[in-house]
CSV table of C-alpha atoms and ligand atoms in Angstrom, one decimal:
chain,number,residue,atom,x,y,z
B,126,UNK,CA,-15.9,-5.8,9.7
B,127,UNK,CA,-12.6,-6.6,7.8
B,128,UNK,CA,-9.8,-4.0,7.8
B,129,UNK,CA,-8.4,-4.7,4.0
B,130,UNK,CA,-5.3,-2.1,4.3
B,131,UNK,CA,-3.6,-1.3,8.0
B,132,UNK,CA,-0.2,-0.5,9.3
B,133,UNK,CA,1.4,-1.0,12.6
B,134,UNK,CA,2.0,2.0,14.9
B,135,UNK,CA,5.6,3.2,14.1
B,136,UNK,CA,8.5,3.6,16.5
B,137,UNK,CA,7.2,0.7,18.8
B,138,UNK,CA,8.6,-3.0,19.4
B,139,UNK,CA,6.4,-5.7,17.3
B,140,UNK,CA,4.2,-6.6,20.5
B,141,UNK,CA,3.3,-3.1,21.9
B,142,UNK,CA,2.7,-2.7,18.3
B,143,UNK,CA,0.3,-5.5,17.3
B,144,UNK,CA,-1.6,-5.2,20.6
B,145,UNK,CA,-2.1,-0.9,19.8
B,146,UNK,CA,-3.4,-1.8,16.7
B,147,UNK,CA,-6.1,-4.6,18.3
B,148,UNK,CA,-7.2,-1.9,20.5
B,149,UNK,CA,-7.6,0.6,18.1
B,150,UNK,CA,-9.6,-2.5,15.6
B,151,UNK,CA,-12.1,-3.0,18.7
B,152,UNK,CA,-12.7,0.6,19.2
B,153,UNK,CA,-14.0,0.7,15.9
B,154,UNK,CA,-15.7,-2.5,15.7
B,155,UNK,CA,-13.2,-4.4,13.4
B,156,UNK,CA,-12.8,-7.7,13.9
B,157,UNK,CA,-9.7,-8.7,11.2
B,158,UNK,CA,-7.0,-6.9,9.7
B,159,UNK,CA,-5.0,-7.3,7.3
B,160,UNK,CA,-1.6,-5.6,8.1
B,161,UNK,CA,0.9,-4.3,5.7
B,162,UNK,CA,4.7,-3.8,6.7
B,163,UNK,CA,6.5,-1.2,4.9
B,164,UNK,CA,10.4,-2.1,4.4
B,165,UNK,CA,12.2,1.2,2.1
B,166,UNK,CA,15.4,0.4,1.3
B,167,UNK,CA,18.3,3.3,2.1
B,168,UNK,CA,20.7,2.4,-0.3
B,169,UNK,CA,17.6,2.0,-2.9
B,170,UNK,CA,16.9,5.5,-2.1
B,171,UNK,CA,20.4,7.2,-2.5
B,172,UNK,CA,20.9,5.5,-5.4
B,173,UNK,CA,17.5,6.9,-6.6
B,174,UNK,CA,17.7,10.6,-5.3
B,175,UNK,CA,20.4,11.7,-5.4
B,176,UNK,CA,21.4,15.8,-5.8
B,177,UNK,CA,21.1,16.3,-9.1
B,178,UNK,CA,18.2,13.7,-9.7
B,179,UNK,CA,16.4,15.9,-7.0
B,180,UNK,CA,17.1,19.2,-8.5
B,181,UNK,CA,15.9,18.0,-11.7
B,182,UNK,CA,13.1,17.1,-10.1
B,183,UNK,CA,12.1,19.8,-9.0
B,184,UNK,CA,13.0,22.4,-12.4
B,185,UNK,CA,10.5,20.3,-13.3
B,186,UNK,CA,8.1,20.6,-10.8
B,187,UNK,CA,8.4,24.4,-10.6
B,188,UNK,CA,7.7,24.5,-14.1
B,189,UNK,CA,4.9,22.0,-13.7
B,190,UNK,CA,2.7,24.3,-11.2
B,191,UNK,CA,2.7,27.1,-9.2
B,192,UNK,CA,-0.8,27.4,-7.1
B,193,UNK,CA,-0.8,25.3,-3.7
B,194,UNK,CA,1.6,23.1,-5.0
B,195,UNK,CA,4.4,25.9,-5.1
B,196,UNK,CA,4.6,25.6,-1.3
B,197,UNK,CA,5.5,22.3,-0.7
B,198,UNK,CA,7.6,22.1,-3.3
B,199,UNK,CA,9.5,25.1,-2.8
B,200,UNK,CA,10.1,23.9,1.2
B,201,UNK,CA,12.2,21.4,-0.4
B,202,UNK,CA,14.0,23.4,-3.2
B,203,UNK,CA,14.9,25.8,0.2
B,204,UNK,CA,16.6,23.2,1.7
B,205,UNK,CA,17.3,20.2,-0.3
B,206,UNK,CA,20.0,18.6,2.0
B,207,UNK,CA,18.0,18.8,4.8
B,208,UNK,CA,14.8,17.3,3.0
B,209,UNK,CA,17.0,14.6,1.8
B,210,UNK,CA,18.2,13.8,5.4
B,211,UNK,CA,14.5,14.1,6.9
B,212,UNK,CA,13.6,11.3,3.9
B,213,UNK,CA,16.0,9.0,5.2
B,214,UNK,CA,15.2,9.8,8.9
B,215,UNK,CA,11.4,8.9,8.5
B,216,UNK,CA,12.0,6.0,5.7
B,217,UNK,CA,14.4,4.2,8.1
B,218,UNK,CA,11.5,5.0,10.9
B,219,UNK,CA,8.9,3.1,8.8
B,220,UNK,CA,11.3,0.3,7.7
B,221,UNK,CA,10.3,-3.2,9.7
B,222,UNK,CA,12.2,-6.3,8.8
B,223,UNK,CA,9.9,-8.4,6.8
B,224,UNK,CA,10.6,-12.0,8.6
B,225,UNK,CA,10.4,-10.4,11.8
B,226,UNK,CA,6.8,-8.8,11.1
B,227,UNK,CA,5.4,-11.8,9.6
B,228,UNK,CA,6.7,-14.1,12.4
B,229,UNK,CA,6.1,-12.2,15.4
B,230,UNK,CA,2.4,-11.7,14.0
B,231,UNK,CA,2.1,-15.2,13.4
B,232,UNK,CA,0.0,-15.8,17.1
B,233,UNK,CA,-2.5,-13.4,16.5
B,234,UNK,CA,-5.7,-14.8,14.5
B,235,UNK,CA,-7.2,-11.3,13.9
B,236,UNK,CA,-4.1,-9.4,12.2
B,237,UNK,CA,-3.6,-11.3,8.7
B,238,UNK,CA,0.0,-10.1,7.8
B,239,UNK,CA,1.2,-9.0,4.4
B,240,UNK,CA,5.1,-8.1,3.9
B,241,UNK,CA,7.0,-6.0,1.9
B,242,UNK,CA,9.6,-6.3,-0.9
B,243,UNK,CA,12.3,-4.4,-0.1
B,244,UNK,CA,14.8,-3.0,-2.3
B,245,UNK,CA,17.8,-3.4,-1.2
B,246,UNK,CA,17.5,-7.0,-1.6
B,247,UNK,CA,17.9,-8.8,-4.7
B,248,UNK,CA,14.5,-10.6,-6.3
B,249,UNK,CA,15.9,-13.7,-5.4
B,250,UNK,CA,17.0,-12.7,-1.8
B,251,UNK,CA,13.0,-11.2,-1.7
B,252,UNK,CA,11.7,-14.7,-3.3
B,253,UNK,CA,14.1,-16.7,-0.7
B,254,UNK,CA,12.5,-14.3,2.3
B,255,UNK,CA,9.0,-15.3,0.6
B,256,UNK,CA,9.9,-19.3,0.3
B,257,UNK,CA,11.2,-18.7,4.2
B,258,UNK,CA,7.8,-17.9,5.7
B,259,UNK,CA,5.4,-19.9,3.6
B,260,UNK,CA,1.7,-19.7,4.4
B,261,UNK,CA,2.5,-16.8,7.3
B,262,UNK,CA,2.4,-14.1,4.6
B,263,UNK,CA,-0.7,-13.4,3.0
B,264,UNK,CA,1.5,-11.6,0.1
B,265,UNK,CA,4.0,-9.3,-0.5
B,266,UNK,CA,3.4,-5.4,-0.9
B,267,UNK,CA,5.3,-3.4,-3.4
B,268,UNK,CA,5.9,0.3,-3.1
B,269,UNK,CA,6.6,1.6,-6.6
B,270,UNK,CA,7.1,4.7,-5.2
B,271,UNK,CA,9.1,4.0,-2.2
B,272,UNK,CA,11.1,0.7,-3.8
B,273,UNK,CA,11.3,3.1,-7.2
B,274,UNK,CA,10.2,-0.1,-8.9
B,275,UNK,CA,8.2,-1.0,-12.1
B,276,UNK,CA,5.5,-3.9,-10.5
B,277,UNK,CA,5.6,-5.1,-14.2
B,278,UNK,CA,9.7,-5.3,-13.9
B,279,UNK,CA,10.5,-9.1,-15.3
B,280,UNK,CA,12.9,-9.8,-12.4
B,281,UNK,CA,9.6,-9.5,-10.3
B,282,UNK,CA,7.9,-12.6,-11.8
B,283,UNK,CA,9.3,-15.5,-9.9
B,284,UNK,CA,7.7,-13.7,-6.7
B,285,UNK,CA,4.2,-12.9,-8.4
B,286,UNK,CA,4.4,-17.0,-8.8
B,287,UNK,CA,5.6,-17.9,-5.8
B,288,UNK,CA,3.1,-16.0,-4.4
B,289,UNK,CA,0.2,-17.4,-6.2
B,290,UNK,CA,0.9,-20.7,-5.6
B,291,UNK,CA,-0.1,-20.0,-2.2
B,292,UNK,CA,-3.1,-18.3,-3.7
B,293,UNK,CA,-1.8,-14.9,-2.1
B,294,UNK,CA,-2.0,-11.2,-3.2
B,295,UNK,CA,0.2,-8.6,-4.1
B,296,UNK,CA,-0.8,-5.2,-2.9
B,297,UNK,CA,0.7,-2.4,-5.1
B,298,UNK,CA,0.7,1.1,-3.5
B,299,UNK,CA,-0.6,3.7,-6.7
B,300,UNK,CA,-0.8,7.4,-7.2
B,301,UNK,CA,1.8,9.5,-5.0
B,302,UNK,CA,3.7,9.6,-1.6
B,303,UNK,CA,4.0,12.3,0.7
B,304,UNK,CA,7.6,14.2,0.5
B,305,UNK,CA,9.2,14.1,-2.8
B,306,UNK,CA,6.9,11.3,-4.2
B,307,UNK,CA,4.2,14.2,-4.7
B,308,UNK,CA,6.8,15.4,-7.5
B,309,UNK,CA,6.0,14.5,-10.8
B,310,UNK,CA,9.3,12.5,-11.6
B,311,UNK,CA,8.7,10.5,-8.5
B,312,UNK,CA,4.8,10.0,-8.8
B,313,UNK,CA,4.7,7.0,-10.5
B,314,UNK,CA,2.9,4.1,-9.3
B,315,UNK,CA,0.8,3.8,-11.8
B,316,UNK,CA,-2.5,1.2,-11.6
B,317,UNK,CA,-1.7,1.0,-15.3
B,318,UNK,CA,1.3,-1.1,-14.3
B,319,UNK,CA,-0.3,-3.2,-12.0
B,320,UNK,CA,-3.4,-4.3,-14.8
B,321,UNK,CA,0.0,-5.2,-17.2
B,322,UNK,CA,1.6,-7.6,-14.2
B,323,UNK,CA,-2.0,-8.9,-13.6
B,324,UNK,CA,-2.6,-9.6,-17.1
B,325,UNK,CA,0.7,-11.7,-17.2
B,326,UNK,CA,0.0,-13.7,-13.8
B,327,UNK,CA,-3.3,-14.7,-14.1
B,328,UNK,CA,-2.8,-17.0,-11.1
B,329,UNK,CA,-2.7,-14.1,-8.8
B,330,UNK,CA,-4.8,-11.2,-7.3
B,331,UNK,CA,-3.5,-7.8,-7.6
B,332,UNK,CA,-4.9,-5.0,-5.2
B,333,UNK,CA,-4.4,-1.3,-6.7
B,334,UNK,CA,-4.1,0.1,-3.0
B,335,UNK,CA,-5.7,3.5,-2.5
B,336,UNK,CA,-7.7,3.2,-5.5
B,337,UNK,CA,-5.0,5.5,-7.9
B,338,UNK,CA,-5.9,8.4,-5.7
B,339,UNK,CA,-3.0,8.9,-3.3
B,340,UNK,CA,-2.0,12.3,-3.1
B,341,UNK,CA,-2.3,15.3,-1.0
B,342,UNK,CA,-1.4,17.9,-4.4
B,343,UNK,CA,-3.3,16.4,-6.6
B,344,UNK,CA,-6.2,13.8,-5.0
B,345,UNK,CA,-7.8,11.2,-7.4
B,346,UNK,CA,-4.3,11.7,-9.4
B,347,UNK,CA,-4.6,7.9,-10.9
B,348,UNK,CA,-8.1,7.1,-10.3
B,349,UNK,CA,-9.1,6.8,-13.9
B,350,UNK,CA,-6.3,4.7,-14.8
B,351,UNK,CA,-7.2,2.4,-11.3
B,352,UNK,CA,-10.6,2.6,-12.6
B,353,UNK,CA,-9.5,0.8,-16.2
B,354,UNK,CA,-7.1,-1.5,-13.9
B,355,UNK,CA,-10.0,-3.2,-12.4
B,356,UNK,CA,-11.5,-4.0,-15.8
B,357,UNK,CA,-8.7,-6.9,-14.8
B,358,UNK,CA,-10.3,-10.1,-13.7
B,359,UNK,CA,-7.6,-10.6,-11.0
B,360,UNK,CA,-7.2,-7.2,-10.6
B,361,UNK,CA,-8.5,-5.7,-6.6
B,362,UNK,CA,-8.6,-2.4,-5.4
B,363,UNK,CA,-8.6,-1.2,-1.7
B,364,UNK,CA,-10.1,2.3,-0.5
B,365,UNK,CA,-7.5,3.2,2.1
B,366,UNK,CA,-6.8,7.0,2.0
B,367,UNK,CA,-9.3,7.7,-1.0
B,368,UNK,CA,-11.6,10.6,-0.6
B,369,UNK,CA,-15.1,8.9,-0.2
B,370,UNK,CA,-15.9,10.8,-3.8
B,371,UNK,CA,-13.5,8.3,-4.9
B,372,UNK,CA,-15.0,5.4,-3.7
B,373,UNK,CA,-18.8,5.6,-4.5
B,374,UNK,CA,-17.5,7.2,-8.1
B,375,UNK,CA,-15.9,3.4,-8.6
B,376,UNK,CA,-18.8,1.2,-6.8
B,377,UNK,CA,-21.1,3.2,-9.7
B,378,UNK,CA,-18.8,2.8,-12.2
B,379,UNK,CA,-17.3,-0.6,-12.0
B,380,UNK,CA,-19.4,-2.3,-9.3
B,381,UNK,CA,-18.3,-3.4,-5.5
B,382,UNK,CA,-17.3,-6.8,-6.2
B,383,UNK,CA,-13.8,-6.0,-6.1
B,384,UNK,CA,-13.6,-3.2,-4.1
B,385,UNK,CA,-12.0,-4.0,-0.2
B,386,UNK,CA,-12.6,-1.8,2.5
B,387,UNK,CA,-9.2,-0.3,3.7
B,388,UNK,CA,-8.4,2.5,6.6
B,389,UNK,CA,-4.8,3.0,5.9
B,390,UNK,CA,-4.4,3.1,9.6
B,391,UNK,CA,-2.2,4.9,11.3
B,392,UNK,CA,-0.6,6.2,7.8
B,393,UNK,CA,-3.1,8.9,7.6
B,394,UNK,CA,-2.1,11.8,10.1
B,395,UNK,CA,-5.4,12.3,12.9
B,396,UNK,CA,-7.0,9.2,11.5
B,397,UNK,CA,-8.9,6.6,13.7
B,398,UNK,CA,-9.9,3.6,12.6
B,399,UNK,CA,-13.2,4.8,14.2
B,400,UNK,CA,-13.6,7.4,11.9
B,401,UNK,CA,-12.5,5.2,8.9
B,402,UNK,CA,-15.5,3.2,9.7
B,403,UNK,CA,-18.0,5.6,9.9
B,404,UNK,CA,-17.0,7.2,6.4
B,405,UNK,CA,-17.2,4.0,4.7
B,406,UNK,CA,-20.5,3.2,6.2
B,407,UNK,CA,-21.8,6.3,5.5
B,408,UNK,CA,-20.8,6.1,1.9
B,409,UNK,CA,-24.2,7.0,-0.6
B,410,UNK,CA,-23.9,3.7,-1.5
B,411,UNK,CA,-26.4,0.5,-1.4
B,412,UNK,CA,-26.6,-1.3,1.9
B,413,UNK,CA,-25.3,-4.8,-0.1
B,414,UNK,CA,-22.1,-2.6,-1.2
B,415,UNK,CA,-21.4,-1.3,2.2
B,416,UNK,CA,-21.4,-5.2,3.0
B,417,UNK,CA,-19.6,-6.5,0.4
B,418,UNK,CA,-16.8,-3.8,0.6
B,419,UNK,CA,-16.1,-4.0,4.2
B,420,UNK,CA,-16.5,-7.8,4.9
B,421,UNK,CA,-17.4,-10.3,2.1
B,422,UNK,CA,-15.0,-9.2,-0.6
B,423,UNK,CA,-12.2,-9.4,1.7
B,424,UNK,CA,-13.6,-12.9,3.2
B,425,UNK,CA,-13.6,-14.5,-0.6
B,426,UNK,CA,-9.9,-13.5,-0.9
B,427,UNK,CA,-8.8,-15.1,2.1
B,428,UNK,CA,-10.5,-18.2,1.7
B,429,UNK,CA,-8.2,-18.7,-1.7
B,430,UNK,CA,-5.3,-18.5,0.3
B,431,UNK,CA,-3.5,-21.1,1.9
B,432,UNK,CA,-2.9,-19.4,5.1
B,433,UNK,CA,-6.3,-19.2,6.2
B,434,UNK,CA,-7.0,-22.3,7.9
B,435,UNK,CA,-4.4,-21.7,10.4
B,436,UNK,CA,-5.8,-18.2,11.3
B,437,UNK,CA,-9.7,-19.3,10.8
B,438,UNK,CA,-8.9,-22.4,12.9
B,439,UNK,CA,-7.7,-20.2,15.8
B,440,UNK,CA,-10.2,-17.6,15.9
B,441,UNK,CA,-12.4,-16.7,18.8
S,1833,ZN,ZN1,-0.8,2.1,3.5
């Protein structure tokens, strides 16, 4: 069983981390993961939100719905300052240096690690970071929400090579983001953006993380467009945090060859990896998807990168 999308365990040192993570993966019976860091960038995210972005934001969410919705956004329309100062508390709680992550993993042959580009650096400070650790990184993540980024933005390219030369992947995070990525201004990591970067570097594989459908207002919010995305020869997508609807709605629809197995573990509040597993084999799906989703897709994209050997060579 292959892990396609996990996280480590917040507000611990790299270790502790890595090894509550293994414990967790042979609870559930999962024998690799690959682990995404998450790096936000604070000045990216004043400059992004500020007051008057955020109270335009939310006119226009007011206007946009009432019904459940109505609640969550009116706790931050309450108390904006304080929302603002909570984003920055749990962003900068989330935030792991990206050499750090990647190097400190580097000794464990079951967590495959994938970093994060991170906003407050330049493209070419990201694409030096990338150059700096080689075949240690299995990619690079990007957070349109988060990074308030376009993964179609020029200035992006140089990495998306980079990265391919190493026959690596770029995971794109799609649909919304708890807090004030669930309002429509902010929503927009769009799986429509990753098949335009994916049709313009053709040398690497894009994953379309939580198949479009990230969001607690409005589940499913991009599946559609995630579902046209992988029409995309190089173009993956990941089940982490997708309603299982989600998932057997794509494996009928587009076929399981491209789909990879992901728990979004520990991002999903109450979630175990344990139970992660059971939903996905429980999935009304046939018995060859279940396989391919949760080991032999994610095995064929590994063995096109160049950082397998080391890990393959040092497995139990
Ligand atoms: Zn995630």
């Amino acid at each position: 069983m292959i892990d396609f999308h996990t996280h480590l365990p917040w507000g611990l040192g790299l270790r502790e981390a890595a090894e509550a993570l293994r414990a967790e993966m042979r609870r559930a019976g999962v024998g690799l993961s690959v682990v995404i860091n998450v790096e936000a960038g604070l000045r990216t995210f004043r400059e992004n939100v500020g007051w008057e972005r955020l109270q335009r934001a939310l006119r226009e969410a007011l206007e946009y719905s009432f019904s459940p919705r109505a609640g969550y956004i009116a706790s931050i329309f309450l108390e904006p300052e304080r929302a603002l100062m909570e984003h920055e508390r749990v962003l900068a709680e989330i935030s792991r240096d990206s050499l750090e992550f990647a190097r400190g993993l580097s000794g464990y042959s079951d967590l495959v690690p994938v970093i994060s580009y991170n906003p407050d650096l330049s493209p070419q400070q990201n694409l030096e970071r990338l150059r700096e650790l080689g075949e240690l990184s299995l990619g690079m993540k990007v957070f349109p929400t988060l990074h308030f980024l376009d993964p179609d933005r020029p200035s992006l390219q140089p990495l998306y090579a980079e990265i391919g030369s190493m026959g690596g992947i770029v995971i794109v995070h799609t649909g919304c983001d708890p807090g004030i990525w669930e309002l429509p201004a902010f929503c927009t990591a769009r799986p429509s953006s990753v098949a335009r970067a994916a049709r313009k570097n053709r040398g690497v594989k894009f994953v379309v993380a939580h198949l479009g459908a990230y969001s607690a207002l409005n589940p499913g919010i991009y599946f559609k467009e995630a579902l046209e995305a992988l029409a995309e020869e190089n173009v993956y997508a990941d089940t982490s945090a997708a309603e299982p609807e989600f998932v057997e709605r794509a494996v009928d629809e587009v076929g399981y060859d491209k789909i990879l197995y992901g728990s979004d573990y520990p991002a999903v509040a109450g979630l175990s990896m344990e139970r992660a597993v059971r939903e996905v084999l429980g999935l009304n799906i046939e018995e060859r998807a279940k396989r391919a989703i949760t080991r032999e897709n994610a095995l064929k994209v590994l063995k096109g990168w160049a950082g397998w050997r080391r890990i393959s060579a040092s497995a139990p």
